[in-house]
CSV table of C-alpha atoms and ligand atoms in Angstrom, one decimal:
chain,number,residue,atom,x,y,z
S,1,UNK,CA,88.6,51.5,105.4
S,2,UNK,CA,86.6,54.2,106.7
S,3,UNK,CA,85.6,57.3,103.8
S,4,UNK,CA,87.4,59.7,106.2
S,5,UNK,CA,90.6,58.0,106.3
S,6,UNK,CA,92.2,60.9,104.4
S,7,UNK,CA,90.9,63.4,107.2
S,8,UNK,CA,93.0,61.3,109.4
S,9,UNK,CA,95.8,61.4,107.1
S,10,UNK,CA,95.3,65.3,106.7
S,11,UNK,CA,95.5,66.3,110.6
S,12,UNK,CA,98.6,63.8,111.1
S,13,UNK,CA,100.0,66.0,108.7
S,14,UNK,CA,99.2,69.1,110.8
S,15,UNK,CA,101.0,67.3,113.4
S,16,UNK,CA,103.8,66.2,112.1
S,17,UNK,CA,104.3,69.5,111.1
S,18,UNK,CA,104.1,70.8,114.3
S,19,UNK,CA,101.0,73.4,113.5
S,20,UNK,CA,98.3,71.2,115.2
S,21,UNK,CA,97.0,73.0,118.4
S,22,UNK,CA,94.1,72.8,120.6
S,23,UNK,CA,91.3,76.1,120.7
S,24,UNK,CA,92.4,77.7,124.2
S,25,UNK,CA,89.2,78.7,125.9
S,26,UNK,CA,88.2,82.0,127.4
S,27,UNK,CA,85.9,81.6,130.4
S,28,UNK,CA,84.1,84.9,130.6
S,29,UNK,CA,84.5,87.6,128.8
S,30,UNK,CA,87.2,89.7,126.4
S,31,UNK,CA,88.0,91.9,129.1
S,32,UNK,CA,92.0,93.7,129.7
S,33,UNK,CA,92.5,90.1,132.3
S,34,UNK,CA,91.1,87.0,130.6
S,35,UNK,CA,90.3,83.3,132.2
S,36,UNK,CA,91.8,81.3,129.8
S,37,UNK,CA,91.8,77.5,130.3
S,38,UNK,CA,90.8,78.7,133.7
S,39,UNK,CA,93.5,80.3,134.6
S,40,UNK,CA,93.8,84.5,134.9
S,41,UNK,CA,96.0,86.1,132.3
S,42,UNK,CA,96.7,89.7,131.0
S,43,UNK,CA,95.1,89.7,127.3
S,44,UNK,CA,97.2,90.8,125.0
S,45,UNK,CA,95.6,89.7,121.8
S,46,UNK,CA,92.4,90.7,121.2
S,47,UNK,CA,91.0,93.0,118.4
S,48,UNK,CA,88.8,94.9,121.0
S,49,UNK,CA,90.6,97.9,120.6
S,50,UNK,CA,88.8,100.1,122.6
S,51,UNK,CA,87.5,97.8,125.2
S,52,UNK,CA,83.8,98.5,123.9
S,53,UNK,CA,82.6,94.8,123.8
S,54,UNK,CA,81.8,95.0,127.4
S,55,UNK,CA,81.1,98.6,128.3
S,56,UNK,CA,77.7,98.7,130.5
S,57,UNK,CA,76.7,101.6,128.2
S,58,UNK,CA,76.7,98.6,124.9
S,59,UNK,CA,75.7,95.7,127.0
S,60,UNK,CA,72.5,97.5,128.0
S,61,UNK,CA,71.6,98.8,124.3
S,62,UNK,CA,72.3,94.9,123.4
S,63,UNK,CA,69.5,94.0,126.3
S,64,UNK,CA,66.8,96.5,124.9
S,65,UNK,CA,67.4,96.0,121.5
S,66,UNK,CA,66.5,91.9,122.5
S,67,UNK,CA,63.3,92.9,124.8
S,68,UNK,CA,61.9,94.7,121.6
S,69,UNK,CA,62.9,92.9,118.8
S,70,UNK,CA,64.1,89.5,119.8
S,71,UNK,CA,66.6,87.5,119.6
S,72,UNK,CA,66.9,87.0,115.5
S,73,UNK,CA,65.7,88.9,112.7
S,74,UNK,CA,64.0,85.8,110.9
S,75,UNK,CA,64.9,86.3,107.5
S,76,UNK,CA,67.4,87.9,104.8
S,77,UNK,CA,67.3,91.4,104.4
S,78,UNK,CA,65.0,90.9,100.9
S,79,UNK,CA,62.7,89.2,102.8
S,80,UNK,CA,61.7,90.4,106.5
S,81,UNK,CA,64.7,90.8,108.3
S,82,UNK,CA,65.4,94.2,106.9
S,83,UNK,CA,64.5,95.9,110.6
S,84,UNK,CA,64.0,99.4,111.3
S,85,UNK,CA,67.1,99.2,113.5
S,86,UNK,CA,70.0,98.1,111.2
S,87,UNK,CA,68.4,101.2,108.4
S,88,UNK,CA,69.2,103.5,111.6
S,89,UNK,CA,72.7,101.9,112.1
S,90,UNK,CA,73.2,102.3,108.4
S,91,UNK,CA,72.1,106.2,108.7
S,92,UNK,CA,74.7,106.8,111.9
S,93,UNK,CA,77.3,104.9,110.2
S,94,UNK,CA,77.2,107.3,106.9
S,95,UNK,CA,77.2,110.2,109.2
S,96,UNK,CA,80.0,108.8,111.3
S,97,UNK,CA,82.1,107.8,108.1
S,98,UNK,CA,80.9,111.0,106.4
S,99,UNK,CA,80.2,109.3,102.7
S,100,UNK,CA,76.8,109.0,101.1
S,101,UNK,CA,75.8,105.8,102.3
S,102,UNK,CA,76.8,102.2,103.7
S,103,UNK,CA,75.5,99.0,103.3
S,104,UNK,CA,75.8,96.7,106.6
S,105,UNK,CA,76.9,92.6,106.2
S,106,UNK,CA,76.7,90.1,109.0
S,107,UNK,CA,80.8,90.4,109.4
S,108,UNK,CA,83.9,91.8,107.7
S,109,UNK,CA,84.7,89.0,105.5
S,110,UNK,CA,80.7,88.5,104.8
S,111,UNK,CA,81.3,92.2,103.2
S,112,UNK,CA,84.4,91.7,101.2
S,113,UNK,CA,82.8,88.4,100.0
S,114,UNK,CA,79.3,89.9,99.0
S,115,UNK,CA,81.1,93.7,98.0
S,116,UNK,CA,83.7,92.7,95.5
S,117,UNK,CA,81.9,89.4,93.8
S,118,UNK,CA,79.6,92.3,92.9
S,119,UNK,CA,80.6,95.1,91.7
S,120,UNK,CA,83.2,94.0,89.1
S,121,UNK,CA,82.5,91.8,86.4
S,122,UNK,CA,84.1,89.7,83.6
S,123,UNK,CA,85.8,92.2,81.2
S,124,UNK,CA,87.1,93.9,84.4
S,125,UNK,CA,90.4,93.3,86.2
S,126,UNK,CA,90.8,93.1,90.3
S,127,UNK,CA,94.4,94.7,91.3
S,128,UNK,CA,95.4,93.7,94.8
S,129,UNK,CA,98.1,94.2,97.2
S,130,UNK,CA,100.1,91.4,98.1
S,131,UNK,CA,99.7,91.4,101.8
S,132,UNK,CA,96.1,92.0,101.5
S,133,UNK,CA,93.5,89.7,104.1
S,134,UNK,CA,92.1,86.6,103.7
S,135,UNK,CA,88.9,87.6,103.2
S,136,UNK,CA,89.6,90.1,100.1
S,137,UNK,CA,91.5,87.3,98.5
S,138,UNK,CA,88.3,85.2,99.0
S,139,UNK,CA,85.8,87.7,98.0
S,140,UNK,CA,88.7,88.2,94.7
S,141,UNK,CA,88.5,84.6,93.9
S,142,UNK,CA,84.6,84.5,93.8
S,143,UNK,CA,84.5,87.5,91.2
S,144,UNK,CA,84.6,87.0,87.2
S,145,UNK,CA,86.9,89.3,86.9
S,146,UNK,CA,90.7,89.0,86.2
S,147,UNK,CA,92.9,89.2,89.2
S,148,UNK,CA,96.3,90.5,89.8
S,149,UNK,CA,98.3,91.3,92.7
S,150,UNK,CA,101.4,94.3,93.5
S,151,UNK,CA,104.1,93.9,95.8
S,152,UNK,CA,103.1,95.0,99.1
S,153,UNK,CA,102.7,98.8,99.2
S,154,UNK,CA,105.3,99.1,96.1
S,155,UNK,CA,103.7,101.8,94.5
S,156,UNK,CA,106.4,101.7,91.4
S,157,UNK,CA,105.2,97.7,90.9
S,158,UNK,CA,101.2,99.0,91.3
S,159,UNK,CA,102.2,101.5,88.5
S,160,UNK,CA,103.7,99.1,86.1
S,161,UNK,CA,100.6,96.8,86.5
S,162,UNK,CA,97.9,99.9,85.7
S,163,UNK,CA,100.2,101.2,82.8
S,164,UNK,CA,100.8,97.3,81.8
S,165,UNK,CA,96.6,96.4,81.8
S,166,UNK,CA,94.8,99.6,82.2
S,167,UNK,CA,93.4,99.7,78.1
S,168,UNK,CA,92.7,95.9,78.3
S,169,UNK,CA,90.0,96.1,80.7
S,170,UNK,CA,86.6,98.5,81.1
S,171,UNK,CA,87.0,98.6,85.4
S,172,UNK,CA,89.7,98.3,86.9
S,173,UNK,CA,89.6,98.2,91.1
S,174,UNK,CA,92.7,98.6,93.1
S,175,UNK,CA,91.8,97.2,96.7
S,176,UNK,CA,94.0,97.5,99.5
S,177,UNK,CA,94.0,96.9,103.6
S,178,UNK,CA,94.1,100.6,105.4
S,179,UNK,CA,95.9,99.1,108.4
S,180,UNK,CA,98.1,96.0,107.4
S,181,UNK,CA,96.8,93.6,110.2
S,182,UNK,CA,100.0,91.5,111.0
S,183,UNK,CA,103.0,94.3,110.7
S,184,UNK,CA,100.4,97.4,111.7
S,185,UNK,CA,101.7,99.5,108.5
S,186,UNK,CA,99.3,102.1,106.4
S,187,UNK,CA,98.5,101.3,103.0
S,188,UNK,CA,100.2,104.6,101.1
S,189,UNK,CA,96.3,106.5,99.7
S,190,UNK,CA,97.7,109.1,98.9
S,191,UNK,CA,99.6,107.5,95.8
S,192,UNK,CA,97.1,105.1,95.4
S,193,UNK,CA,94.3,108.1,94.7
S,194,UNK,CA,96.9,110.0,92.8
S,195,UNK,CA,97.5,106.7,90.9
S,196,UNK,CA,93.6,105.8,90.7
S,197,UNK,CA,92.9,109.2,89.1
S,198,UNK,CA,96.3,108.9,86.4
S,199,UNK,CA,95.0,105.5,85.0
S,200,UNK,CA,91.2,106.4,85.6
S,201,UNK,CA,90.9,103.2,88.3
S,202,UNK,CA,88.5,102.6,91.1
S,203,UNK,CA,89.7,102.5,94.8
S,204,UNK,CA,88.3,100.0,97.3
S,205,UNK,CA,89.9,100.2,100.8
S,206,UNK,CA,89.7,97.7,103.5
S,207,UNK,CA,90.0,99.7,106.6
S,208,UNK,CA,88.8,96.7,109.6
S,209,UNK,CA,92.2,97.7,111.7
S,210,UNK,CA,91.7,101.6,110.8
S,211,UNK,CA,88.3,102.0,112.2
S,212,UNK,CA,88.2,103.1,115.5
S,213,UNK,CA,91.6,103.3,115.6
S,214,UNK,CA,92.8,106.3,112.9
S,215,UNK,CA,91.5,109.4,112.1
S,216,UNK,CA,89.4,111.6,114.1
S,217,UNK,CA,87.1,109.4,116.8
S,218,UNK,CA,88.4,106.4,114.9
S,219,UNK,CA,86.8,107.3,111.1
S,220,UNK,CA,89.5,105.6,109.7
S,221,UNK,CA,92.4,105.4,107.4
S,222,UNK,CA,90.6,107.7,105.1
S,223,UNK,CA,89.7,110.3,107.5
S,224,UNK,CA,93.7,110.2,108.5
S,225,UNK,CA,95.0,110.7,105.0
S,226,UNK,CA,92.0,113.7,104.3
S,227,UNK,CA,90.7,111.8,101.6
S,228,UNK,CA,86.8,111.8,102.2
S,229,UNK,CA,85.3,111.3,99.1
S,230,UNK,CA,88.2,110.0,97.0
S,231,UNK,CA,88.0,106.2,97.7
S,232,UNK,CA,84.9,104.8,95.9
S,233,UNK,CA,84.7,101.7,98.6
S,234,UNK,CA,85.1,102.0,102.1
S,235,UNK,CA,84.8,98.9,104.0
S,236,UNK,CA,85.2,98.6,108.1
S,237,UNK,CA,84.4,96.0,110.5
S,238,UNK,CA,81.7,96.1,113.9
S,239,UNK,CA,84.1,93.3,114.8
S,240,UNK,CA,87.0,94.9,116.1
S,241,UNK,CA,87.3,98.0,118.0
S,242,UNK,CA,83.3,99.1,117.5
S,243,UNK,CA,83.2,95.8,120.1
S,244,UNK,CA,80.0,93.8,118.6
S,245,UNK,CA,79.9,91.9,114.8
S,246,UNK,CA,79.3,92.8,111.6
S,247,UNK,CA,80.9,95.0,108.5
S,248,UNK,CA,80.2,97.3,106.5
S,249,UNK,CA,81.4,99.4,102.8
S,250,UNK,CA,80.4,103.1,103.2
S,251,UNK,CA,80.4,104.2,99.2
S,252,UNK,CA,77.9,106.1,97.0
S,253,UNK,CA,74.0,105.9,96.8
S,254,UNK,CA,73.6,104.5,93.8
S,255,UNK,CA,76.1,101.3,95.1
S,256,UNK,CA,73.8,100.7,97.8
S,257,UNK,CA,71.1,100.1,95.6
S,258,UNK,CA,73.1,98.0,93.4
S,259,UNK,CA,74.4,96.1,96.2
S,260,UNK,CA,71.0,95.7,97.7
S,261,UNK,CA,70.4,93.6,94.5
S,262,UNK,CA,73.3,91.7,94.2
S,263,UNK,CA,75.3,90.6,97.3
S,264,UNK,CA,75.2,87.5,97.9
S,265,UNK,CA,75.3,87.6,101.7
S,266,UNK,CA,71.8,90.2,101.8
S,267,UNK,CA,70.4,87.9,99.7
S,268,UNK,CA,71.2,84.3,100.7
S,269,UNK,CA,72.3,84.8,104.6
S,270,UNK,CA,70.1,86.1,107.6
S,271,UNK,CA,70.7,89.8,108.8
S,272,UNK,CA,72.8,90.3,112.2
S,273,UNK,CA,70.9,90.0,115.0
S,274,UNK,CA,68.7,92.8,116.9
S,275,UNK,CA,71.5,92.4,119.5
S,276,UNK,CA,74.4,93.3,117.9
S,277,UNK,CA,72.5,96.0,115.5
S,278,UNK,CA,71.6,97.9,119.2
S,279,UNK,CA,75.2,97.6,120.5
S,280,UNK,CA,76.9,98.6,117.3
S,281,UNK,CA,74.6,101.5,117.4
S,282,UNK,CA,75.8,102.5,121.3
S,283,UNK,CA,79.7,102.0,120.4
S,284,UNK,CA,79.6,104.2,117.4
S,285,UNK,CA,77.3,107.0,119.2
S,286,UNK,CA,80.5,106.9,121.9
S,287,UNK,CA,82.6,107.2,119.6
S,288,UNK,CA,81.0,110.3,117.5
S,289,UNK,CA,80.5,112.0,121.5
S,290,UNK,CA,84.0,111.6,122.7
S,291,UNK,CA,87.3,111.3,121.6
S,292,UNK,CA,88.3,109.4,125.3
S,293,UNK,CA,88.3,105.9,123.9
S,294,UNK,CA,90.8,106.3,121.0
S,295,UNK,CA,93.0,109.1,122.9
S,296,UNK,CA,93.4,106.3,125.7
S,297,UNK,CA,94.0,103.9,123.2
S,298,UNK,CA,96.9,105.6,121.7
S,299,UNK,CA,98.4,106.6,125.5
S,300,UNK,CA,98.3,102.9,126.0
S,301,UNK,CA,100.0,102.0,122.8
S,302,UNK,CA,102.6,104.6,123.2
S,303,UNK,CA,103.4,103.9,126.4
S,304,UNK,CA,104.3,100.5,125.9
S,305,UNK,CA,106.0,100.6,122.5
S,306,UNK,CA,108.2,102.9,124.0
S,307,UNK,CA,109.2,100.5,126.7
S,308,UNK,CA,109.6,97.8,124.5
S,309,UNK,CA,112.1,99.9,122.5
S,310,UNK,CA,113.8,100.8,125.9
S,311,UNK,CA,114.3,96.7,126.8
S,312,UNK,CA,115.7,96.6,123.2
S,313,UNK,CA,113.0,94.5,121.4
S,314,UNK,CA,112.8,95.0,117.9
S,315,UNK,CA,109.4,95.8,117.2
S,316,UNK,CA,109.2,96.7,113.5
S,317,UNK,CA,107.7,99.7,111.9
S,318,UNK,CA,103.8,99.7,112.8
S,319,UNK,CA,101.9,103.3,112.7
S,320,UNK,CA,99.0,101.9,114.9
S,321,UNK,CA,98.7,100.2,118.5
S,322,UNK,CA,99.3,96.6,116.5
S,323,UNK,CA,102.9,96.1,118.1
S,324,UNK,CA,104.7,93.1,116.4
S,325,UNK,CA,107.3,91.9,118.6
S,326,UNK,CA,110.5,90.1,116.2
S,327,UNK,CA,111.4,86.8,116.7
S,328,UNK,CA,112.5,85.4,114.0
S,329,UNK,CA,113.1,82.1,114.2
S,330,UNK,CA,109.2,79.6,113.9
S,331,UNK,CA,110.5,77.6,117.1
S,332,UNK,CA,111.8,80.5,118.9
S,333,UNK,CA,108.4,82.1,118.2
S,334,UNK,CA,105.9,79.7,119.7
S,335,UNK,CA,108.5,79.3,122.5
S,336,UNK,CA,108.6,82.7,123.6
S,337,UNK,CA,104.3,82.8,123.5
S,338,UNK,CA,104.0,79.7,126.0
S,339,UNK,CA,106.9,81.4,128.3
S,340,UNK,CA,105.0,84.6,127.9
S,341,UNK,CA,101.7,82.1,128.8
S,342,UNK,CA,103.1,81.1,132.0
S,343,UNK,CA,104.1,84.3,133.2
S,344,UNK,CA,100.4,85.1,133.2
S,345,UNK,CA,100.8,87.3,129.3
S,346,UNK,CA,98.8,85.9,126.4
S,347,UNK,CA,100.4,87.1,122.8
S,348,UNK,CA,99.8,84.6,120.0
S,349,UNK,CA,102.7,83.7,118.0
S,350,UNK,CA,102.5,84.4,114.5
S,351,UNK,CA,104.6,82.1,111.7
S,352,UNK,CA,104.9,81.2,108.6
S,353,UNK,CA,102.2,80.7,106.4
S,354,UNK,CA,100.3,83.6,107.8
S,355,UNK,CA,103.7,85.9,107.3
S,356,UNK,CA,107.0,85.0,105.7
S,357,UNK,CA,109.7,82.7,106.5
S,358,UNK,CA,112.4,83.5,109.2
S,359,UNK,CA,109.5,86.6,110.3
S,360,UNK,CA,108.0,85.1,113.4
S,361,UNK,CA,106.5,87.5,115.8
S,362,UNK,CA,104.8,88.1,119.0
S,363,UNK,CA,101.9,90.5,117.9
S,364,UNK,CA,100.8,92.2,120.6
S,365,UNK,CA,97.4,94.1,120.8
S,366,UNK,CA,96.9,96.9,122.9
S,367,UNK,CA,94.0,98.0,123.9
S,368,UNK,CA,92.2,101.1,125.9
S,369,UNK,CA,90.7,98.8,128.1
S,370,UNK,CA,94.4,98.3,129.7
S,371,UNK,CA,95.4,99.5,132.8
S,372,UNK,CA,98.7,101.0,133.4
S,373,UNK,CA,99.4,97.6,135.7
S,374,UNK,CA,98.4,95.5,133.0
S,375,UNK,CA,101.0,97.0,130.8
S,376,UNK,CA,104.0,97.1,133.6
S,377,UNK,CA,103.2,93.9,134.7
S,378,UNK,CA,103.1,92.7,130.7
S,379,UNK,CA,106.5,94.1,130.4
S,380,UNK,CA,108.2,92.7,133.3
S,381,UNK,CA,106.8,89.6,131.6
S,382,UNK,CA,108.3,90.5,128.4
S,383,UNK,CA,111.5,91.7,129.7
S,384,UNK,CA,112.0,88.4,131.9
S,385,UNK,CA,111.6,86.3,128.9
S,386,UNK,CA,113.3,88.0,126.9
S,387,UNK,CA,116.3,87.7,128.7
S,388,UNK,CA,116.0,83.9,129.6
S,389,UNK,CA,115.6,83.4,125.2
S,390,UNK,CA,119.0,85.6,124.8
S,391,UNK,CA,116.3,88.4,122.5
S,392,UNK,CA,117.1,91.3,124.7
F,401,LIG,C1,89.4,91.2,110.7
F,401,LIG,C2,89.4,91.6,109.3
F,401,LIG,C3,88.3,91.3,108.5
F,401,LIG,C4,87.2,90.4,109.0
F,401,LIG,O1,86.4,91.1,109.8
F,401,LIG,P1,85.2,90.3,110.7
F,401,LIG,O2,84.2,91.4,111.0
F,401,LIG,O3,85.9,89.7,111.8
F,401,LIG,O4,84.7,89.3,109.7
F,401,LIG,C5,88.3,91.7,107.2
F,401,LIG,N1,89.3,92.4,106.7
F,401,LIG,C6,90.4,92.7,107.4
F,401,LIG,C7,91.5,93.5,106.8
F,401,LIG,C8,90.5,92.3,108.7
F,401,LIG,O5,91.6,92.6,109.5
């Protein structure tokens, strides 16, 4: 018997539970029309909020940023890789975020990972929302500290745990998404800074959705709620709507240096590459120029949550362009995508375990790099479907 027989036990239990699937592949690029599996379909899933990852004016910073410094930086940040280019992204990023300073990682979940493993210890406790991503509960589970988690954005059950452990422990860190990623809802700062200051707490927000997408030019959750200065760890993504790779935490000075020290990913993983440092650096210069991107962006997302009300789809109570479209039922769910697929739409279903049971969705992205056909013809799509499955 082969010493991976329980591998092949493991993925016939994928398919038996009828979650298996094949990676689709995207022939070209994440553009408003994709190629997938070679065949042309409107892209309705993509975190490239702004359409940014293939504007000429980022593609060409990419191009010169290779001709003079290559294709890889060579080394951690400790060691060599530390290039004169990601210090300048650091610098525009501060300005753009308006805190004191930020400290770049090779990815979002590279920066939850390295950020919280660090800066809480043993003796401290870790107080996390229930809905909160992957990668915080990862970077949560790598930390010494104690861990517990509120019911999502119950501010009453966040209470009871400060008032319930707040004297037991020297730090204690409330972290929390900024934009929910799979419903589109806010985290509520404003209670969680009121609350934060009440038991003396510190504040770590993960804003990946929110930047680029809320607050003026896309600063983020933070800048929508007025609360510059108030939350002590601000992390975003370069991943999403900024078009390229990479994340950040914009916080104080004196946690940069700490951090500099003592996160893991600095330390023990290469720095991004000269590429995506001179990309990053173009999308967030557009964004600190000109409101266009996230005004279209919003026009878009409008525009077609409104219609989708109109057809008499249930599409929940998201505050950002993240439209979740109700299904229900797991079956019904992944039905309605392939239909969706073969109209020429791509929306990945989303079902249980990644949200609750009975709470299959559709969940469309919009983006600013959609064209008002895109969106009509997407609707007749929806519309069409919807009909034939008896939703609408
Ligand atoms: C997408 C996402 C991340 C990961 O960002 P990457 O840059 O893709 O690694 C982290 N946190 C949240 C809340 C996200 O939605």
């Amino acid at each position: 018997m082969s010493k991976l027989e329980y591998m092949h036990d493991l993925v016939e239990g994928l398919k038996k539970d009828g979650v298996y699937r094949e990676l689709p592949i995207n022939y070209g690029p994440c553009a408003n029309r994709i190629m997938l599996n070679h065949k042309e379909v409107i892209n309705l899933s993509s975190n490239n909020y702004l359409g940014l990852a293939t504007h000429p004016r980022v593609k060409q910073k990419a191009i010169e940023a290779v001709e003079k410094y290559g294709a890889g930086t060579g080394s951690v940040r400790t060691i060599v890789g530390n290039q004169d280019l990601l210090e300048e992204l650091e610098e525009l990023l501060a300005k753009f975020k308006e805190e004191e300073a930020v400290v770049c990682f090779q990815s979002g979940l590279n920066c939850n990972i390295g950020t919280i493993q660090a800066i809480v210890q043993k003796g401290d406790l870790i107080v996390s929302d229930a809905l909160n991503h992957a990668s915080i509960i990862d970077g949560t589970r790598l930390s010494k500290a104690d861990k517990t988690v509120y019911k999502h954005s119950d501010m009453e059950d966040l209470e009871r745990v400060l008032k319930e452990n707040r004297d037991t422990y020297k730090n204690v860190l409330i972290i929390t998404d900024g934009v929910f990623s799979m419903d589109g809802d806010l985290a509520n700062l404003l209670e969680i800074v009121r609350l934060a200051n009440k038991y003396d707490c510190l504040t770590y927000v993960d804003d990946a959705h929110g930047s680029g997408v809320l607050g003026r030019s896309g600063r983020g959750t933070v800048d929508h709620f007025g609360l510059h200065g108030q939350i002590d760890f601000i992390v975003g993504t370069l991943s999403k709507a900024i078009g390229v790779v990479g994340g950040y935490v914009a916080t104080k000075k004196i946690v940069k240096e700490w951090l500099l020290h003592r996160a893991r990913p600095l330390l023990f993983s290469t720095a991004l590459p000269p590429a995506a440092i001179g990309a990053t650096i173009e999308s967030v210069k557009m964004l600190m120029e000109s409101e266009e991107y996230t005004k279209k962006l919003w026009d878009n997302a409008r525009y077609f949550k409104a219609k989708m009300k109109e057809l008499g789809f249930d599409i929940g109570h998201s505050a950002t362009p993240i439209t979740p479209v109700m299904i229900g039922n797991e079956a019904k769910t992944m039905e309605f995508s392939r239909e969706l697929l073969k109209a020429g739409v791509f929306v990945s279903g989303i079902v249980f375990p990644t949200v609750p049971i009975g709470t299959g969705r559709l969940r469309v992205m919009i983006s600013a790099m959609h064209t008002k056909e895109d969106l009509d013809n997407a609707l007749e799509a929806f519309a069409t479907v919807g009909k034939k499955m008896q939703i609408i």
